[in-house]
Amino acid sequence: MNIAVVANTAKKSVDVAKELKEKLVAAGFILETEKPDVVITIGGDGTLLNAFHTYVDRIDLVRFIGVHTGHLGFYTDWRDYELDLLVKSLKEEVSKGVYYPLLDVKLTYSDTEETKHFLALNEATVKNLDKTMVAEVYIKDELFETFRGDGLSVSTPTGSTAYSKSIGGAVIHPRVNAIQLNEVASINNRVYRSLGSPMIIAKDEWIRLELKKGDNYQLHVDHFVIPQENLSSMTLKISDKRIQFASYRHTHFWRRVNDAFIGES
Ligand code: NAD
């Protein structure tokens, strides 16, 4: 089994990564960053997000493991003092893996036939930073509403505890195979009207946003910010691809939510 160990720049993470690499080599694993079978991240959720995008082209072939060096994260199941147990678990392949849904984002432009595709682990958000964003929202190719406001965001179930939650989205259990559409500061008055509530879209449905032509948009895909010129539409749906986590520790999801946001249990 070829393993890549990816750490953030914090001293603790760098030290843990060094220790883990030594333990992996001693156990007979091969360290390999180009074409790994397993990617182990050391840090927090952001470190795992980064690693996901580094290896997104090999997403069908790679399994992820997150070790956290700070607070328990949503993508990080292992603690930094459990390295021996983690190596043993990998050696014996005792824990079963889990798959989480990813978001497929397709962009079209008014000045070219070419389209762009992204996969997101947390969410994709589009904003018009200069003026009110106007977007026609289609669900399954049927016009649902015309949105006016700062922007629109579509998140995965695992992304529901990230930006989506901050803009009023529901927390969704990762086993629910659905995506969530959230408004960012919509204008709702007697003239302009959009639903104003988060919408949970089923697996076999998709969202299309038709954007006002000629405006400049900012696209956020997880931690990336990508300025967009001549963007005319976005189609968002659950991807056929999924992310796999190896040696998954079954932390009770709602306990994890409590731990992250309430901290009383
Ligand atoms: P970052 O790496 O500084 O992350 C911001 C916070 O979001 C961190 O505390 C991180 O642990 C947490 N986070 C990331 N993914 C999460 C998830 N799935 N569930 C719960 N918490 C999660 O910020 P960045 O590099 O700019 O962006 C990474 C992600 O952070 C984005 O995908 C976005 O969802 C989130 N974010 C949230 C806000 C907000 O809530 N206002 C703002 C910026 C970014």
CSV table of C-alpha atoms and ligand atoms in Angstrom, one decimal:
chain,number,residue,atom,x,y,z
A,1,MET,CA,0.0,0.0,0.0
A,2,ASN,CA,1.4,3.4,-1.0
A,3,ILE,CA,0.7,6.2,1.4
A,4,ALA,CA,1.1,10.0,1.2
A,5,VAL,CA,1.3,11.9,4.5
A,6,VAL,CA,0.3,15.6,4.1
A,7,ALA,CA,0.6,18.0,7.0
A,8,ASN,CA,-0.2,21.7,7.5
A,9,THR,CA,2.6,24.0,8.5
A,10,ALA,CA,2.0,24.1,12.2
A,11,LYS,CA,4.9,22.7,14.2
A,12,LYS,CA,2.8,20.1,15.9
A,13,SER,CA,1.4,18.8,12.6
A,14,VAL,CA,4.9,18.6,11.1
A,15,ASP,CA,6.2,16.7,14.1
A,16,VAL,CA,3.3,14.3,14.0
A,17,ALA,CA,3.8,13.7,10.3
A,18,LYS,CA,7.4,12.9,10.8
A,19,GLU,CA,6.6,10.4,13.6
A,20,LEU,CA,3.8,8.8,11.5
A,21,LYS,CA,6.1,8.4,8.4
A,22,GLU,CA,8.6,6.6,10.6
A,23,LYS,CA,6.0,4.3,12.0
A,24,LEU,CA,4.5,3.6,8.5
A,25,VAL,CA,7.9,2.7,7.0
A,26,ALA,CA,8.7,0.5,10.0
A,27,ALA,CA,5.4,-1.3,9.3
A,28,GLY,CA,6.3,-1.9,5.7
A,29,PHE,CA,4.3,0.7,3.9
A,30,ILE,CA,5.7,2.7,1.0
A,31,LEU,CA,5.6,6.5,1.2
A,32,GLU,CA,4.5,7.9,-2.1
A,33,THR,CA,3.1,11.3,-2.9
A,34,GLU,CA,2.5,11.1,-6.7
A,35,LYS,CA,0.2,8.1,-6.9
A,36,PRO,CA,-0.8,7.1,-3.3
A,37,ASP,CA,-3.5,4.6,-2.5
A,38,VAL,CA,-4.1,6.3,0.9
A,39,VAL,CA,-3.7,10.0,1.8
A,40,ILE,CA,-3.3,10.7,5.5
A,41,THR,CA,-3.7,14.4,6.4
A,42,ILE,CA,-2.3,15.9,9.7
A,43,GLY,CA,-3.9,19.1,10.8
A,44,GLY,CA,-7.6,20.1,10.6
A,45,ASP,CA,-10.5,20.1,8.1
A,46,GLY,CA,-8.7,22.6,6.0
A,47,THR,CA,-5.7,20.3,5.5
A,48,LEU,CA,-8.0,17.5,4.3
A,49,LEU,CA,-9.9,19.9,2.0
A,50,ASN,CA,-6.5,20.9,0.5
A,51,ALA,CA,-5.5,17.2,0.1
A,52,PHE,CA,-8.8,16.4,-1.6
A,53,HIS,CA,-8.1,19.0,-4.3
A,54,THR,CA,-4.5,17.9,-4.7
A,55,TYR,CA,-5.7,14.3,-5.4
A,56,VAL,CA,-9.1,15.1,-7.0
A,57,ASP,CA,-8.0,13.7,-10.4
A,58,ARG,CA,-7.4,10.3,-8.7
A,59,ILE,CA,-10.5,10.4,-6.5
A,60,ASP,CA,-11.7,7.0,-7.5
A,61,LEU,CA,-8.4,5.4,-6.5
A,62,VAL,CA,-7.5,7.2,-3.3
A,63,ARG,CA,-8.8,6.8,0.3
A,64,PHE,CA,-8.4,9.5,2.9
A,65,ILE,CA,-7.7,9.5,6.6
A,66,GLY,CA,-7.7,12.7,8.7
A,67,VAL,CA,-5.6,13.0,11.8
A,68,HIS,CA,-6.4,16.2,13.8
A,69,THR,CA,-3.8,18.1,15.8
A,70,GLY,CA,-6.3,20.6,17.2
A,71,HIS,CA,-10.1,20.1,17.9
A,72,LEU,CA,-12.0,17.1,16.6
A,73,GLY,CA,-12.8,18.0,13.0
A,74,PHE,CA,-15.6,16.9,10.6
A,75,TYR,CA,-13.1,15.1,8.2
A,76,THR,CA,-10.6,14.2,10.8
A,77,ASP,CA,-11.3,11.1,12.9
A,78,TRP,CA,-8.0,10.2,14.4
A,79,ARG,CA,-6.2,11.9,17.2
A,80,ASP,CA,-2.4,12.7,17.0
A,81,TYR,CA,-1.7,10.3,20.0
A,82,GLU,CA,-3.3,7.3,18.3
A,83,LEU,CA,-0.7,6.8,15.5
A,84,ASP,CA,0.2,3.2,16.6
A,85,LEU,CA,-3.5,2.3,16.5
A,86,LEU,CA,-3.9,4.0,13.1
A,87,VAL,CA,-0.9,2.1,11.6
A,88,LYS,CA,-2.2,-1.2,13.1
A,89,SER,CA,-5.7,-0.5,11.7
A,90,LEU,CA,-4.2,0.2,8.2
A,91,LYS,CA,-2.1,-3.0,8.4
A,92,GLU,CA,-5.0,-5.1,9.4
A,93,GLU,CA,-7.6,-3.1,7.4
A,94,VAL,CA,-10.0,-3.7,10.3
A,95,SER,CA,-12.1,-0.6,10.1
A,96,LYS,CA,-14.5,-0.2,7.2
A,97,GLY,CA,-14.4,2.7,4.9
A,98,VAL,CA,-17.2,5.2,4.3
A,99,TYR,CA,-18.1,7.2,1.2
A,100,TYR,CA,-19.4,10.7,1.2
A,101,PRO,CA,-21.2,12.6,-1.6
A,102,LEU,CA,-19.3,15.3,-3.7
A,103,LEU,CA,-20.8,18.3,-5.5
A,104,ASP,CA,-20.4,18.4,-9.3
A,105,VAL,CA,-20.2,22.0,-10.6
A,106,LYS,CA,-20.5,22.8,-14.3
A,107,LEU,CA,-19.9,26.3,-15.6
A,108,THR,CA,-20.9,27.7,-19.0
A,109,TYR,CA,-19.9,31.1,-20.4
A,110,SER,CA,-21.4,33.6,-22.8
A,111,ASP,CA,-18.2,34.1,-24.9
A,112,THR,CA,-17.2,30.4,-25.5
A,113,GLU,CA,-18.6,27.0,-26.0
A,114,GLU,CA,-16.1,25.6,-23.5
A,115,THR,CA,-17.4,24.5,-20.1
A,116,LYS,CA,-15.6,24.1,-16.8
A,117,HIS,CA,-16.0,21.4,-14.2
A,118,PHE,CA,-15.2,21.4,-10.5
A,119,LEU,CA,-15.7,18.9,-7.7
A,120,ALA,CA,-16.4,20.3,-4.3
A,121,LEU,CA,-16.2,18.5,-1.0
A,122,ASN,CA,-17.9,21.3,1.1
A,123,GLU,CA,-19.6,23.7,-1.2
A,124,ALA,CA,-19.7,26.0,-4.3
A,125,THR,CA,-20.8,29.6,-3.8
A,126,VAL,CA,-21.3,32.3,-6.4
A,127,LYS,CA,-21.4,36.0,-5.5
A,128,ASN,CA,-21.6,39.3,-7.4
A,129,LEU,CA,-19.3,41.6,-5.4
A,130,ASP,CA,-20.1,44.8,-7.4
A,131,LYS,CA,-23.9,44.9,-7.3
A,132,THR,CA,-27.0,42.8,-6.5
A,133,MET,CA,-26.7,39.3,-8.0
A,134,VAL,CA,-29.6,38.4,-10.1
A,135,ALA,CA,-30.0,34.7,-10.9
A,136,GLU,CA,-32.9,32.6,-12.3
A,137,VAL,CA,-33.0,29.4,-10.2
A,138,TYR,CA,-34.1,26.3,-12.1
A,139,ILE,CA,-34.7,23.0,-10.4
A,140,LYS,CA,-34.6,20.1,-12.8
A,141,ASP,CA,-34.7,22.6,-15.7
A,142,GLU,CA,-38.0,24.1,-14.4
A,143,LEU,CA,-37.8,27.8,-13.4
A,144,PHE,CA,-38.4,28.0,-9.6
A,145,GLU,CA,-37.6,31.7,-8.7
A,146,THR,CA,-35.6,34.7,-9.6
A,147,PHE,CA,-33.1,35.4,-6.8
A,148,ARG,CA,-31.7,38.8,-6.0
A,149,GLY,CA,-29.1,39.3,-3.2
A,150,ASP,CA,-25.4,38.7,-2.5
A,151,GLY,CA,-25.1,35.2,-3.7
A,152,LEU,CA,-26.2,31.5,-3.7
A,153,SER,CA,-24.4,28.6,-2.2
A,154,VAL,CA,-24.8,24.8,-2.8
A,155,SER,CA,-23.3,22.4,-0.3
A,156,THR,CA,-22.8,18.7,0.2
A,157,PRO,CA,-24.0,17.0,3.4
A,158,THR,CA,-20.5,17.1,4.9
A,159,GLY,CA,-20.3,20.7,3.9
A,160,SER,CA,-23.5,21.5,5.7
A,161,THR,CA,-21.5,22.2,8.9
A,162,ALA,CA,-19.2,24.6,7.2
A,163,TYR,CA,-20.1,27.8,5.3
A,164,SER,CA,-23.7,26.5,4.7
A,165,LYS,CA,-24.4,26.5,8.4
A,166,SER,CA,-23.1,30.1,8.8
A,167,ILE,CA,-25.7,31.3,6.2
A,168,GLY,CA,-28.6,29.5,7.9
A,169,GLY,CA,-28.5,26.1,6.2
A,170,ALA,CA,-29.6,22.9,8.0
A,171,VAL,CA,-27.0,20.4,9.3
A,172,ILE,CA,-27.4,17.3,7.2
A,173,HIS,CA,-26.3,13.8,8.2
A,174,PRO,CA,-23.6,12.7,5.8
A,175,ARG,CA,-25.6,9.5,5.0
A,176,VAL,CA,-28.4,11.7,3.4
A,177,ASN,CA,-27.5,11.7,-0.3
A,178,ALA,CA,-28.7,15.3,-1.2
A,179,ILE,CA,-27.4,18.8,-1.8
A,180,GLN,CA,-28.5,22.0,-0.1
A,181,LEU,CA,-29.2,25.4,-1.8
A,182,ASN,CA,-28.7,28.4,0.5
A,183,GLU,CA,-29.3,32.1,-0.2
A,184,VAL,CA,-26.7,34.7,0.9
A,185,ALA,CA,-28.5,37.9,2.0
A,186,SER,CA,-31.5,37.7,-0.4
A,187,ILE,CA,-33.6,40.8,-1.1
A,188,ASN,CA,-37.2,40.0,-0.1
A,189,ASN,CA,-39.8,42.8,-0.3
A,190,ARG,CA,-43.0,43.5,-2.1
A,191,VAL,CA,-41.2,43.7,-5.4
A,192,TYR,CA,-38.6,40.9,-5.2
A,193,ARG,CA,-39.3,37.5,-3.8
A,194,SER,CA,-37.4,34.3,-3.4
A,195,LEU,CA,-38.1,31.4,-1.1
A,196,GLY,CA,-35.8,32.6,1.7
A,197,SER,CA,-35.3,29.1,3.1
A,198,PRO,CA,-32.6,26.5,2.6
A,199,MET,CA,-33.7,23.9,0.0
A,200,ILE,CA,-32.7,20.2,0.1
A,201,ILE,CA,-32.4,18.8,-3.4
A,202,ALA,CA,-32.8,15.1,-4.0
A,203,LYS,CA,-30.1,12.9,-5.6
A,204,ASP,CA,-31.8,12.7,-9.0
A,205,GLU,CA,-32.4,16.5,-9.3
A,206,TRP,CA,-30.1,19.3,-10.2
A,207,ILE,CA,-29.9,23.0,-9.8
A,208,ARG,CA,-29.2,25.4,-12.7
A,209,LEU,CA,-28.5,29.1,-12.0
A,210,GLU,CA,-28.8,31.4,-15.0
A,211,LEU,CA,-26.8,34.5,-14.2
A,212,LYS,CA,-27.2,38.0,-15.5
A,213,LYS,CA,-24.8,38.4,-18.4
A,214,GLY,CA,-22.0,40.9,-18.4
A,215,ASP,CA,-21.5,41.0,-14.6
A,216,ASN,CA,-18.4,39.8,-12.8
A,217,TYR,CA,-18.8,37.0,-10.4
A,218,GLN,CA,-16.7,35.4,-7.7
A,219,LEU,CA,-16.9,31.6,-7.5
A,220,HIS,CA,-15.9,29.9,-4.3
A,221,VAL,CA,-15.2,26.2,-4.5
A,222,ASP,CA,-14.3,25.0,-1.0
A,223,HIS,CA,-11.3,27.2,0.0
A,224,PHE,CA,-10.6,28.4,-3.6
A,225,VAL,CA,-11.8,31.8,-4.8
A,226,ILE,CA,-12.0,31.9,-8.6
A,227,PRO,CA,-13.0,35.2,-10.3
A,228,GLN,CA,-15.3,34.7,-13.2
A,229,GLU,CA,-15.8,36.8,-16.4
A,230,ASN,CA,-18.7,36.1,-18.8
A,231,LEU,CA,-20.1,33.4,-16.6
A,232,SER,CA,-23.6,32.6,-17.8
A,233,SER,CA,-24.8,29.5,-16.0
A,234,MET,CA,-23.9,27.0,-13.3
A,235,THR,CA,-25.3,23.5,-13.0
A,236,LEU,CA,-24.9,21.8,-9.6
A,237,LYS,CA,-25.7,18.2,-8.8
A,238,ILE,CA,-24.4,15.3,-6.7
A,239,SER,CA,-21.4,13.9,-8.5
A,240,ASP,CA,-21.1,10.3,-9.6
A,241,LYS,CA,-17.8,10.3,-7.8
A,242,ARG,CA,-17.5,10.1,-4.0
A,243,ILE,CA,-14.8,10.6,-1.5
A,244,GLN,CA,-13.7,7.5,0.4
A,245,PHE,CA,-12.4,7.6,4.0
A,246,ALA,CA,-10.3,4.6,5.0
A,247,SER,CA,-10.0,3.3,8.5
A,248,TYR,CA,-13.0,5.3,9.5
A,249,ARG,CA,-13.7,5.9,13.2
A,250,HIS,CA,-17.4,5.8,13.7
A,251,THR,CA,-17.8,9.0,15.8
A,252,HIS,CA,-21.5,9.5,16.3
A,253,PHE,CA,-22.3,12.3,13.9
A,254,TRP,CA,-24.6,14.3,16.2
A,255,ARG,CA,-22.1,14.0,19.0
A,256,ARG,CA,-19.5,15.5,16.7
A,257,VAL,CA,-21.9,18.3,15.9
A,258,ASN,CA,-22.5,18.9,19.6
A,259,ASP,CA,-18.7,18.8,20.2
A,260,ALA,CA,-18.0,21.4,17.5
A,261,PHE,CA,-20.9,23.8,18.1
A,262,ILE,CA,-22.3,23.4,21.6
A,263,GLY,CA,-19.7,21.5,23.6
A,264,GLU,CA,-21.9,20.5,26.5
A,265,SER,CA,-22.3,16.7,26.3
B,1,NAD,P1,-10.5,27.7,6.8
B,1,NAD,O1,-9.7,26.6,6.3
B,1,NAD,O2,-10.0,28.8,7.7
B,1,NAD,O3,-11.8,27.1,7.5
B,1,NAD,C1,-12.7,27.9,8.2
B,1,NAD,C2,-13.4,27.0,9.3
B,1,NAD,O4,-14.3,26.1,8.6
B,1,NAD,C3,-12.4,26.2,10.0
B,1,NAD,O5,-12.7,26.3,11.4
B,1,NAD,C4,-12.6,24.8,9.5
B,1,NAD,O6,-12.3,23.8,10.5
B,1,NAD,C5,-14.0,24.8,9.2
B,1,NAD,N1,-14.5,23.8,8.3
B,1,NAD,C6,-14.1,23.5,7.1
B,1,NAD,N2,-14.8,22.5,6.6
B,1,NAD,C7,-15.7,22.2,7.5
B,1,NAD,C8,-16.8,21.2,7.5
B,1,NAD,N3,-17.1,20.4,6.5
B,1,NAD,N4,-17.6,21.2,8.6
B,1,NAD,C9,-17.4,22.0,9.7
B,1,NAD,N5,-16.4,22.9,9.7
B,1,NAD,C10,-15.6,23.0,8.6
B,1,NAD,O7,-11.2,28.5,5.6
B,1,NAD,P2,-11.0,28.5,4.0
B,1,NAD,O8,-9.7,27.8,3.7
B,1,NAD,O9,-11.2,29.9,3.5
B,1,NAD,O10,-12.2,27.6,3.5
B,1,NAD,C11,-12.4,26.3,3.8
B,1,NAD,C12,-13.9,26.1,4.2
B,1,NAD,O11,-14.2,26.9,5.3
B,1,NAD,C13,-14.9,26.5,3.1
B,1,NAD,O12,-15.2,25.4,2.3
B,1,NAD,C14,-16.1,27.0,3.9
B,1,NAD,O13,-17.1,26.0,4.0
B,1,NAD,C15,-15.5,27.3,5.3
B,1,NAD,N6,-15.6,28.7,5.5
B,1,NAD,C16,-16.7,29.1,6.3
B,1,NAD,C17,-16.9,30.5,6.5
B,1,NAD,C18,-18.0,30.9,7.4
B,1,NAD,O14,-18.6,30.0,8.0
B,1,NAD,N7,-18.4,32.1,7.4
B,1,NAD,C19,-16.1,31.4,5.9
B,1,NAD,C20,-15.0,31.0,5.1
B,1,NAD,C21,-14.8,29.6,4.9
